[in-house]
GROMACS .gro file of C-alpha atoms in nm:
model
  428
    1MET     CA    1   0.758   3.955   0.743
    2SER     CA    2   0.594   4.233   0.543
    3VAL     CA    3   0.756   4.513   0.344
    4GLN     CA    4   0.627   4.849   0.228
    5VAL     CA    5   0.808   5.055  -0.037
    6GLU     CA    6   0.813   5.436  -0.043
    7ASN     CA    7   0.982   5.610  -0.334
    8LEU     CA    8   1.193   5.909  -0.230
    9GLU     CA    9   1.362   6.186  -0.428
   10LYS     CA   10   1.674   6.139  -0.640
   11ASN     CA   11   1.632   5.765  -0.703
   12MET     CA   12   1.615   5.674  -0.335
   13ALA     CA   13   1.359   5.443  -0.175
   14LYS     CA   14   1.264   5.351   0.179
   15LEU     CA   15   1.168   4.996   0.271
   16THR     CA   16   0.966   4.959   0.590
   17VAL     CA   17   1.003   4.603   0.712
   18GLU     CA   18   0.782   4.452   0.981
   19VAL     CA   19   0.891   4.132   1.156
   20SER     CA   20   0.663   3.937   1.387
   21ALA     CA   21   0.696   3.958   1.765
   22GLU     CA   22   0.763   3.583   1.766
   23GLU     CA   23   1.068   3.629   1.540
   24LEU     CA   24   1.190   3.912   1.763
   25GLU     CA   25   1.155   3.692   2.072
   26LYS     CA   26   1.348   3.415   1.898
   27ALA     CA   27   1.630   3.657   1.810
   28ILE     CA   28   1.646   3.788   2.168
   29GLN     CA   29   1.666   3.432   2.298
   30ASN     CA   30   1.947   3.360   2.051
   31ALA     CA   31   2.133   3.667   2.175
   32TYR     CA   32   2.090   3.548   2.536
   33THR     CA   33   2.218   3.199   2.444
   34LYS     CA   34   2.529   3.348   2.284
   35GLN     CA   35   2.607   3.591   2.565
   36LYS     CA   36   2.508   3.403   2.881
   37SER     CA   37   2.847   3.234   2.918
   38LYS     CA   38   3.005   3.579   2.963
   39ILE     CA   39   2.761   3.703   3.228
   40SER     CA   40   2.781   3.631   3.601
   41LEU     CA   41   2.563   3.738   3.892
   42PRO     CA   42   2.608   3.670   4.264
   43GLY     CA   43   2.445   3.341   4.357
   44PHE     CA   44   2.469   3.195   4.007
   45ARG     CA   45   2.743   3.004   3.832
   46LYS     CA   46   2.883   3.178   3.525
   47GLY     CA   47   2.676   3.087   3.222
   48LYS     CA   48   2.383   2.969   3.434
   49VAL     CA   49   2.211   3.302   3.504
   50PRO     CA   50   1.845   3.291   3.388
   51ARG     CA   51   1.756   3.540   3.118
   52HIS     CA   52   1.486   3.713   3.324
   53MET     CA   53   1.742   3.780   3.601
   54ILE     CA   54   1.987   3.936   3.356
   55GLU     CA   55   1.713   4.152   3.205
   56LYS     CA   56   1.601   4.256   3.555
   57MET     CA   57   1.955   4.352   3.652
   58TYR     CA   58   2.070   4.521   3.329
   59GLY     CA   59   1.740   4.611   3.160
   60VAL     CA   60   1.542   4.431   2.891
   61GLU     CA   61   1.742   4.617   2.624
   62ILE     CA   62   2.063   4.424   2.702
   63PHE     CA   63   2.007   4.175   2.418
   64TYR     CA   64   1.843   4.414   2.173
   65GLU     CA   65   2.153   4.510   1.974
   66ASP     CA   66   2.247   4.151   1.891
   67ALA     CA   67   1.884   4.063   1.820
   68VAL     CA   68   1.846   4.358   1.582
   69ASN     CA   69   2.170   4.269   1.399
   70GLU     CA   70   2.047   3.912   1.352
   71LEU     CA   71   1.701   4.012   1.229
   72VAL     CA   72   1.824   4.282   0.992
   73SER     CA   73   2.087   4.059   0.834
   74GLN     CA   74   1.824   3.783   0.803
   75GLU     CA   75   1.523   3.986   0.687
   76TYR     CA   76   1.670   4.272   0.481
   77PRO     CA   77   1.780   4.050   0.185
   78LYS     CA   78   1.430   3.899   0.174
   79ALA     CA   79   1.270   4.245   0.187
   80ALA     CA   80   1.502   4.375  -0.086
   81GLU     CA   81   1.403   4.087  -0.314
   82GLU     CA   82   1.033   4.121  -0.234
   83SER     CA   83   1.042   4.495  -0.305
   84GLY     CA   84   1.118   4.430  -0.672
   85LEU     CA   85   1.359   4.725  -0.674
   86GLU     CA   86   1.695   4.718  -0.850
   87ILE     CA   87   1.896   4.826  -0.546
   88VAL     CA   88   2.242   4.972  -0.614
   89SER     CA   89   2.367   5.071  -0.268
   90SER     CA   90   2.416   4.939   0.081
   91PRO     CA   91   2.111   5.005   0.303
   92SER     CA   92   2.095   5.276   0.568
   93ILE     CA   93   1.910   5.105   0.853
   94GLY     CA   94   1.681   5.274   1.104
   95VAL     CA   95   1.485   5.112   1.389
   96GLU     CA   96   1.122   5.226   1.409
   97GLN     CA   97   0.980   4.991   1.674
   98LEU     CA   98   1.166   4.762   1.913
   99GLU     CA   99   0.974   4.640   2.214
  100LYS     CA  100   0.920   4.295   2.367
  101GLY     CA  101   0.586   4.150   2.273
  102LYS     CA  102   0.542   4.380   1.973
  103ASN     CA  103   0.637   4.342   1.609
  104PHE     CA  104   0.987   4.465   1.522
  105ILE     CA  105   0.982   4.739   1.257
  106PHE     CA  106   1.289   4.875   1.079
  107THR     CA  107   1.352   5.087   0.772
  108ALA     CA  108   1.617   5.056   0.503
  109GLU     CA  109   1.694   5.355   0.279
  110VAL     CA  110   1.852   5.245  -0.046
  111ALA     CA  111   1.951   5.383  -0.385
  112VAL     CA  112   1.774   5.236  -0.686
  113LYS     CA  113   1.920   5.208  -1.033
  114PRO     CA  114   1.867   5.539  -1.217
  115GLU     CA  115   1.695   5.557  -1.553
  116VAL     CA  116   1.909   5.690  -1.835
  117THR     CA  117   1.783   5.913  -2.112
  118LEU     CA  118   2.036   5.853  -2.386
  119GLY     CA  119   2.158   6.138  -2.601
  120LYS     CA  120   2.367   6.097  -2.914
  121TYR     CA  121   2.570   5.777  -2.915
  122THR     CA  122   2.630   5.721  -3.287
  123GLY     CA  123   2.849   5.952  -3.489
  124VAL     CA  124   3.031   6.072  -3.177
  125GLN     CA  125   3.338   6.276  -3.271
  126VAL     CA  126   3.674   6.176  -3.122
  127GLU     CA  127   4.021   6.307  -3.178
  128LYS     CA  128   4.232   6.104  -3.419
  129VAL     CA  129   4.541   5.963  -3.251
  130GLU     CA  130   4.849   5.897  -3.462
  131VAL     CA  131   5.059   5.600  -3.353
  132ALA     CA  132   5.431   5.609  -3.421
  133VAL     CA  133   5.732   5.458  -3.246
  134THR     CA  134   6.066   5.638  -3.263
  135GLU     CA  135   6.416   5.491  -3.263
  136GLU     CA  136   6.477   5.666  -2.932
  137GLU     CA  137   6.181   5.485  -2.773
  138VAL     CA  138   6.305   5.149  -2.900
  139ALA     CA  139   6.654   5.226  -2.765
  140ALA     CA  140   6.510   5.331  -2.428
  141GLU     CA  141   6.307   5.007  -2.401
  142ILE     CA  142   6.614   4.798  -2.481
  143GLU     CA  143   6.816   4.997  -2.228
  144ARG     CA  144   6.557   4.916  -1.961
  145GLU     CA  145   6.598   4.548  -2.047
  146ARG     CA  146   6.975   4.585  -2.013
  147GLU     CA  147   6.921   4.742  -1.670
  148ASN     CA  148   6.696   4.451  -1.570
  149ASN     CA  149   6.968   4.205  -1.672
  150ALA     CA  150   7.258   4.393  -1.515
  151ARG     CA  151   7.464   4.217  -1.253
  152MET     CA  152   7.598   4.378  -0.940
  153ILE     CA  153   7.977   4.375  -0.901
  154THR     CA  154   8.185   4.488  -0.606
  155VAL     CA  155   8.382   4.806  -0.666
  156GLU     CA  156   8.749   4.808  -0.575
  157GLY     CA  157   8.983   5.107  -0.554
  158ARG     CA  158   8.736   5.396  -0.574
  159ALA     CA  159   8.490   5.588  -0.358
  160VAL     CA  160   8.109   5.586  -0.358
  161ALA     CA  161   7.960   5.758  -0.663
  162ASP     CA  162   7.607   5.858  -0.760
  163GLY     CA  163   7.418   5.550  -0.885
  164ASP     CA  164   7.626   5.304  -0.681
  165THR     CA  165   7.477   5.072  -0.420
  166ALA     CA  166   7.639   5.119  -0.080
  167VAL     CA  167   7.604   4.827   0.163
  168ILE     CA  168   7.592   4.993   0.504
  169ASP     CA  169   7.538   4.950   0.876
  170TYR     CA  170   7.370   5.250   1.034
  171GLU     CA  171   7.220   5.376   1.357
  172GLY     CA  172   7.035   5.703   1.406
  173PHE     CA  173   7.027   5.933   1.710
  174VAL     CA  174   6.809   6.229   1.804
  175ASP     CA  175   6.938   6.445   2.088
  176GLY     CA  176   7.198   6.177   2.154
  177GLU     CA  177   6.938   5.901   2.199
  178ALA     CA  178   6.890   5.609   1.957
  179PHE     CA  179   6.535   5.594   1.821
  180GLU     CA  180   6.315   5.301   1.723
  181GLY     CA  181   6.349   5.190   1.361
  182GLY     CA  182   6.669   5.389   1.313
  183LYS     CA  183   6.910   5.094   1.299
  184GLY     CA  184   7.005   4.855   1.019
  185GLU     CA  185   7.281   4.618   0.915
  186ASN     CA  186   7.409   4.534   0.566
  187HIS     CA  187   7.140   4.752   0.411
  188SER     CA  188   7.178   4.800   0.035
  189LEU     CA  189   7.121   5.170  -0.036
  190VAL     CA  190   7.108   5.294  -0.395
  191ILE     CA  191   7.275   5.635  -0.400
  192GLY     CA  192   7.049   5.884  -0.573
  193SER     CA  193   6.729   5.683  -0.511
  194HIS     CA  194   6.624   5.928  -0.236
  195SER     CA  195   6.486   5.636  -0.036
  196PHE     CA  196   6.652   5.780   0.275
  197ILE     CA  197   6.559   6.121   0.414
  198ASP     CA  198   6.711   6.459   0.337
  199THR     CA  199   7.074   6.452   0.214
  200PHE     CA  200   7.163   6.116   0.370
  201GLU     CA  201   7.271   5.953   0.042
  202GLU     CA  202   7.467   6.254  -0.088
  203GLN     CA  203   7.681   6.257   0.227
  204LEU     CA  204   7.811   5.907   0.142
  205ILE     CA  205   7.942   6.013  -0.200
  206GLY     CA  206   8.323   6.025  -0.202
  207LYS     CA  207   8.356   5.788   0.095
  208ASN     CA  208   8.535   5.453   0.072
  209THR     CA  209   8.476   5.095   0.181
  210GLY     CA  210   8.552   5.062   0.553
  211ASP     CA  211   8.490   5.431   0.628
  212ASP     CA  212   8.288   5.538   0.931
  213VAL     CA  213   8.074   5.835   0.833
  214GLU     CA  214   7.871   6.076   1.045
  215VAL     CA  215   7.561   6.177   0.850
  216ASN     CA  216   7.358   6.479   0.965
  217VAL     CA  217   6.997   6.510   0.844
  218THR     CA  218   6.662   6.662   0.941
  219PHE     CA  219   6.337   6.470   0.933
  220PRO     CA  220   6.064   6.640   0.727
  221GLU     CA  221   5.779   6.816   0.910
  222ASP     CA  222   5.523   6.573   0.763
  223TYR     CA  223   5.722   6.259   0.856
  224HIS     CA  224   5.491   5.964   0.936
  225ALA     CA  225   5.639   5.921   1.288
  226PRO     CA  226   5.524   6.235   1.476
  227GLU     CA  227   5.797   6.200   1.743
  228LEU     CA  228   6.061   6.248   1.470
  229SER     CA  229   5.888   6.518   1.261
  230GLY     CA  230   6.116   6.816   1.202
  231LYS     CA  231   6.390   6.677   1.430
  232ALA     CA  232   6.763   6.693   1.353
  233ALA     CA  233   6.927   6.349   1.357
  234VAL     CA  234   7.280   6.207   1.343
  235PHE     CA  235   7.345   5.870   1.181
  236GLN     CA  236   7.660   5.671   1.246
  237VAL     CA  237   7.725   5.486   0.921
  238LYS     CA  238   7.976   5.213   0.836
  239ILE     CA  239   8.036   5.147   0.463
  240ASN     CA  240   8.082   4.771   0.428
  241GLU     CA  241   8.088   4.743   0.051
  242ILE     CA  242   8.040   4.944  -0.267
  243LYS     CA  243   7.860   4.784  -0.561
  244THR     CA  244   7.775   4.900  -0.911
  245LYS     CA  245   7.576   4.765  -1.202
  246GLU     CA  246   7.753   4.599  -1.491
  247LEU     CA  247   7.533   4.612  -1.800
  248PRO     CA  248   7.546   4.333  -2.059
  249GLU     CA  249   7.694   4.411  -2.401
  250LEU     CA  250   7.435   4.506  -2.663
  251ASP     CA  251   7.493   4.223  -2.907
  252ASP     CA  252   7.342   3.903  -3.048
  253GLU     CA  253   7.423   3.714  -2.728
  254PHE     CA  254   7.222   3.967  -2.526
  255ALA     CA  255   6.927   3.927  -2.768
  256GLN     CA  256   6.941   3.549  -2.726
  257ASP     CA  257   6.946   3.581  -2.346
  258VAL     CA  258   6.645   3.810  -2.319
  259SER     CA  259   6.428   3.695  -2.610
  260GLU     CA  260   6.346   3.413  -2.849
  261PHE     CA  261   6.549   3.578  -3.127
  262ASP     CA  262   6.899   3.495  -3.249
  263THR     CA  263   7.012   3.839  -3.356
  264LEU     CA  264   7.004   4.190  -3.211
  265ALA     CA  265   6.836   4.319  -3.528
  266GLU     CA  266   6.546   4.072  -3.489
  267TYR     CA  267   6.514   4.160  -3.122
  268LYS     CA  268   6.500   4.534  -3.200
  269GLU     CA  269   6.231   4.467  -3.459
  270SER     CA  270   6.023   4.273  -3.203
  271VAL     CA  271   6.062   4.554  -2.948
  272GLU     CA  272   5.938   4.806  -3.203
  273LYS     CA  273   5.640   4.581  -3.280
  274LYS     CA  274   5.550   4.546  -2.909
  275LEU     CA  275   5.578   4.921  -2.851
  276THR     CA  276   5.354   4.983  -3.154
  277GLU     CA  277   5.093   4.740  -3.021
  278ARG     CA  278   5.111   4.904  -2.678
  279LYS     CA  279   5.062   5.250  -2.826
  280GLU     CA  280   4.776   5.128  -3.045
  281ASN     CA  281   4.601   4.983  -2.739
  282GLU     CA  282   4.658   5.307  -2.547
  283ALA     CA  283   4.518   5.507  -2.840
  284LYS     CA  284   4.217   5.275  -2.857
  285ARG     CA  285   4.147   5.315  -2.485
  286LYS     CA  286   4.189   5.693  -2.511
  287LYS     CA  287   3.939   5.714  -2.797
  288GLU     CA  288   3.696   5.486  -2.613
  289ASP     CA  289   3.720   5.699  -2.298
  290GLU     CA  290   3.664   6.016  -2.502
  291ALA     CA  291   3.365   5.870  -2.688
  292ILE     CA  292   3.199   5.731  -2.375
  293GLN     CA  293   3.251   6.060  -2.190
  294LYS     CA  294   3.076   6.246  -2.474
  295VAL     CA  295   2.786   6.000  -2.461
  296ILE     CA  296   2.765   6.059  -2.084
  297GLU     CA  297   2.766   6.437  -2.131
  298ASP     CA  298   2.483   6.413  -2.386
  299SER     CA  299   2.273   6.180  -2.169
  300GLN     CA  300   2.061   6.248  -1.863
  301MET     CA  301   2.064   6.051  -1.538
  302GLU     CA  302   2.032   6.133  -1.170
  303ILE     CA  303   2.291   5.946  -0.964
  304PRO     CA  304   2.203   5.907  -0.594
  305ASP     CA  305   2.480   5.989  -0.347
  306ALA     CA  306   2.438   5.650  -0.177
  307MET     CA  307   2.521   5.476  -0.506
  308VAL     CA  308   2.842   5.676  -0.537
  309ASP     CA  309   2.932   5.605  -0.174
  310THR     CA  310   2.883   5.230  -0.225
  311GLN     CA  311   3.096   5.231  -0.541
  312THR     CA  312   3.364   5.435  -0.364
  313ARG     CA  313   3.377   5.193  -0.070
  314SER     CA  314   3.408   4.904  -0.315
  315MET     CA  315   3.704   5.078  -0.483
  316VAL     CA  316   3.870   5.140  -0.145
  317ASP     CA  317   3.825   4.771  -0.058
  318ASP     CA  318   3.982   4.671  -0.392
  319PHE     CA  319   4.272   4.906  -0.324
  320ALA     CA  320   4.318   4.757   0.025
  321ASN     CA  321   4.327   4.406  -0.124
  322ARG     CA  322   4.587   4.509  -0.382
  323ILE     CA  323   4.825   4.662  -0.132
  324ALA     CA  324   4.768   4.367   0.105
  325GLN     CA  325   4.907   4.142  -0.171
  326GLN     CA  326   5.222   4.356  -0.150
  327GLY     CA  327   5.240   4.301   0.225
  328LEU     CA  328   5.109   4.645   0.322
  329GLY     CA  329   4.807   4.706   0.546
  330MET     CA  330   4.574   5.006   0.513
  331GLU     CA  331   4.681   5.134   0.854
  332GLN     CA  332   5.046   5.132   0.745
  333TYR     CA  333   4.956   5.297   0.414
  334MET     CA  334   4.770   5.574   0.596
  335GLN     CA  335   5.071   5.631   0.823
  336PHE     CA  336   5.312   5.649   0.530
  337THR     CA  337   5.093   5.885   0.328
  338GLY     CA  338   4.970   6.089   0.624
  339SER     CA  339   4.609   6.058   0.499
  340THR     CA  340   4.285   5.907   0.627
  341ILE     CA  341   4.027   5.664   0.487
  342GLU     CA  342   3.787   5.957   0.453
  343GLN     CA  343   4.040   6.153   0.245
  344LEU     CA  344   4.110   5.848   0.029
  345MET     CA  345   3.736   5.803  -0.033
  346GLU     CA  346   3.702   6.170  -0.125
  347GLN     CA  347   3.988   6.132  -0.377
  348MET     CA  348   3.821   5.826  -0.532
  349LYS     CA  349   3.469   5.970  -0.556
  350PRO     CA  350   3.511   6.139  -0.899
  351ASP     CA  351   3.637   5.814  -1.049
  352ALA     CA  352   3.356   5.621  -0.878
  353LEU     CA  353   3.098   5.857  -1.030
  354LYS     CA  354   3.257   5.821  -1.374
  355ARG     CA  355   3.248   5.440  -1.349
  356ILE     CA  356   2.880   5.447  -1.256
  357GLN     CA  357   2.793   5.686  -1.540
  358SER     CA  358   2.989   5.476  -1.791
  359SER     CA  359   2.822   5.155  -1.681
  360LEU     CA  360   2.473   5.307  -1.692
  361VAL     CA  361   2.503   5.463  -2.039
  362LEU     CA  362   2.663   5.150  -2.185
  363GLU     CA  363   2.387   4.932  -2.040
  364ALA     CA  364   2.137   5.176  -2.193
  365VAL     CA  365   2.310   5.153  -2.533
  366ALA     CA  366   2.309   4.773  -2.512
  367GLU     CA  367   1.936   4.782  -2.438
  368ALA     CA  368   1.861   5.038  -2.712
  369GLU     CA  369   2.051   4.833  -2.970
  370LYS     CA  370   1.903   4.505  -2.843
  371ILE     CA  371   2.248   4.362  -2.778
  372GLU     CA  372   2.215   4.010  -2.646
  373ILE     CA  373   2.478   3.771  -2.515
  374SER     CA  374   2.438   3.408  -2.611
  375ASP     CA  375   2.553   3.101  -2.422
  376GLU     CA  376   2.815   3.061  -2.696
  377ASP     CA  377   2.952   3.406  -2.612
  378VAL     CA  378   2.980   3.305  -2.247
  379ASP     CA  379   3.150   2.975  -2.339
  380ALA     CA  380   3.402   3.162  -2.555
  381GLU     CA  381   3.482   3.400  -2.269
  382ILE     CA  382   3.522   3.107  -2.028
  383ASN     CA  383   3.759   2.939  -2.274
  384THR     CA  384   3.967   3.257  -2.290
  385MET     CA  385   3.979   3.282  -1.909
  386ALA     CA  386   4.065   2.912  -1.875
  387GLU     CA  387   4.358   2.955  -2.115
  388MET     CA  388   4.476   3.258  -1.918
  389TYR     CA  389   4.465   3.071  -1.587
  390GLY     CA  390   4.600   2.744  -1.728
  391MET     CA  391   4.278   2.557  -1.640
  392GLU     CA  392   4.037   2.332  -1.823
  393ALA     CA  393   3.734   2.528  -1.945
  394ASP     CA  394   3.490   2.265  -1.813
  395LYS     CA  395   3.646   2.282  -1.466
  396LEU     CA  396   3.626   2.662  -1.461
  397LYS     CA  397   3.264   2.643  -1.574
  398GLU     CA  398   3.185   2.407  -1.284
  399TYR     CA  399   3.327   2.657  -1.033
  400MET     CA  400   3.112   2.941  -1.168
  401GLY     CA  401   2.767   2.995  -1.024
  402GLU     CA  402   2.469   3.136  -1.213
  403GLY     CA  403   2.530   3.477  -1.057
  404GLU     CA  404   2.884   3.487  -1.193
  405LYS     CA  405   2.765   3.384  -1.538
  406GLU     CA  406   2.500   3.658  -1.535
  407SER     CA  407   2.764   3.909  -1.430
  408MET     CA  408   2.982   3.789  -1.719
  409LYS     CA  409   2.691   3.834  -1.960
  410LYS     CA  410   2.643   4.189  -1.836
  411ASP     CA  411   3.015   4.267  -1.880
  412LEU     CA  412   3.015   4.120  -2.232
  413ALA     CA  413   2.707   4.323  -2.325
  414ILE     CA  414   2.878   4.638  -2.200
  415GLN     CA  415   3.188   4.558  -2.407
  416LYS     CA  416   2.971   4.502  -2.715
  417ALA     CA  417   2.807   4.839  -2.649
  418VAL     CA  418   3.154   4.998  -2.643
  419ASP     CA  419   3.237   4.823  -2.971
  420PHE     CA  420   2.910   4.949  -3.123
  421ILE     CA  421   2.985   5.309  -3.024
  422MET     CA  422   3.340   5.286  -3.161
  423GLU     CA  423   3.220   5.135  -3.491
  424HIS     CA  424   3.016   5.451  -3.544
  425VAL     CA  425   3.254   5.723  -3.422
  426GLU     CA  426   3.382   6.002  -3.645
  427GLU     CA  427   3.747   6.094  -3.609
  428ALA     CA  428   3.816   6.468  -3.616
   0.00000   0.00000   0.00000
């Protein structure tokens, strides 16, 4: 294999990779070996058709696609390393020459890490943020804790009211026909949550346990099921039970149940302390974001589109993994939101660009200030992670490869660069 590097505009480069004809022939043979069991020709048993017969029948190109995929995945990483470039995007592959008996030539267009010309990064002015916690905020936090510890009790002798939970059976009909997904039994519906369409919940207010209720609603025009969009529907609803929340008394016993403290006064004091810490952290992050953004604005760098696209795709993948942990697939999410992957990527692009700019200027600051990360710094970070995950530090260290440790060093250097900037800010 040989590789030639051509520098393009806007921090792009083109690698031209040449692979020997022998390697191409080997890849074609591998493709034939993988596919021959699926191919049959008259006069031959399935899986026993000679390669030259298949190529004669279907054309010599029949195995090219698989061969190209194998060679590119095998040779591109080698070419990228040999090029000496700091590549920051996925490659855009093009085939230049693909012919039996000749060398295979392909190109890979990639983004390379942009150079940063730093502007002012010491003495950056940020807005001073005052941190204060009010009695109302403390009361609201405690009220949320009361809500979390409320118990549901069955209501006797009164009708459904706003805020109640109605346990219902229901079935929906459009034009007199039941529709898919429109039926449920013993469903707990919080009145006022607006989790059901239109005025469904409001029409249950004032009804009693055991009542059969006819609920008339209209599906919204942008409803995720096109066959129901804008349609009028009738739901037959049976109210099985009415429940309401019973909040615990706000006393010392409540404080003991929800915290490590013996008295309500001590618990309130701890809540105020936690809220103060939260606000201080938020204020710190806000000032950091403001300072870094000003450093970005005063610096110069040319970000290639391919770098932004790669970062955006990475963010979309992270998002997909997060919602998958909640049991939701991307296809379902797109149906519910009425959007597409392309629209989601477009929404994420500004944030992707900001992440890239932040990372680049902070790396540049770390380099300018000769910030170095020692093995002791890495060990301290591993100890912190081990404590967080409830593991032994030595075990965690064993699981980490050199690449992960280098990535950790880079992250720690970036954090030290942030700390350096913030040590030298001026509050306005």
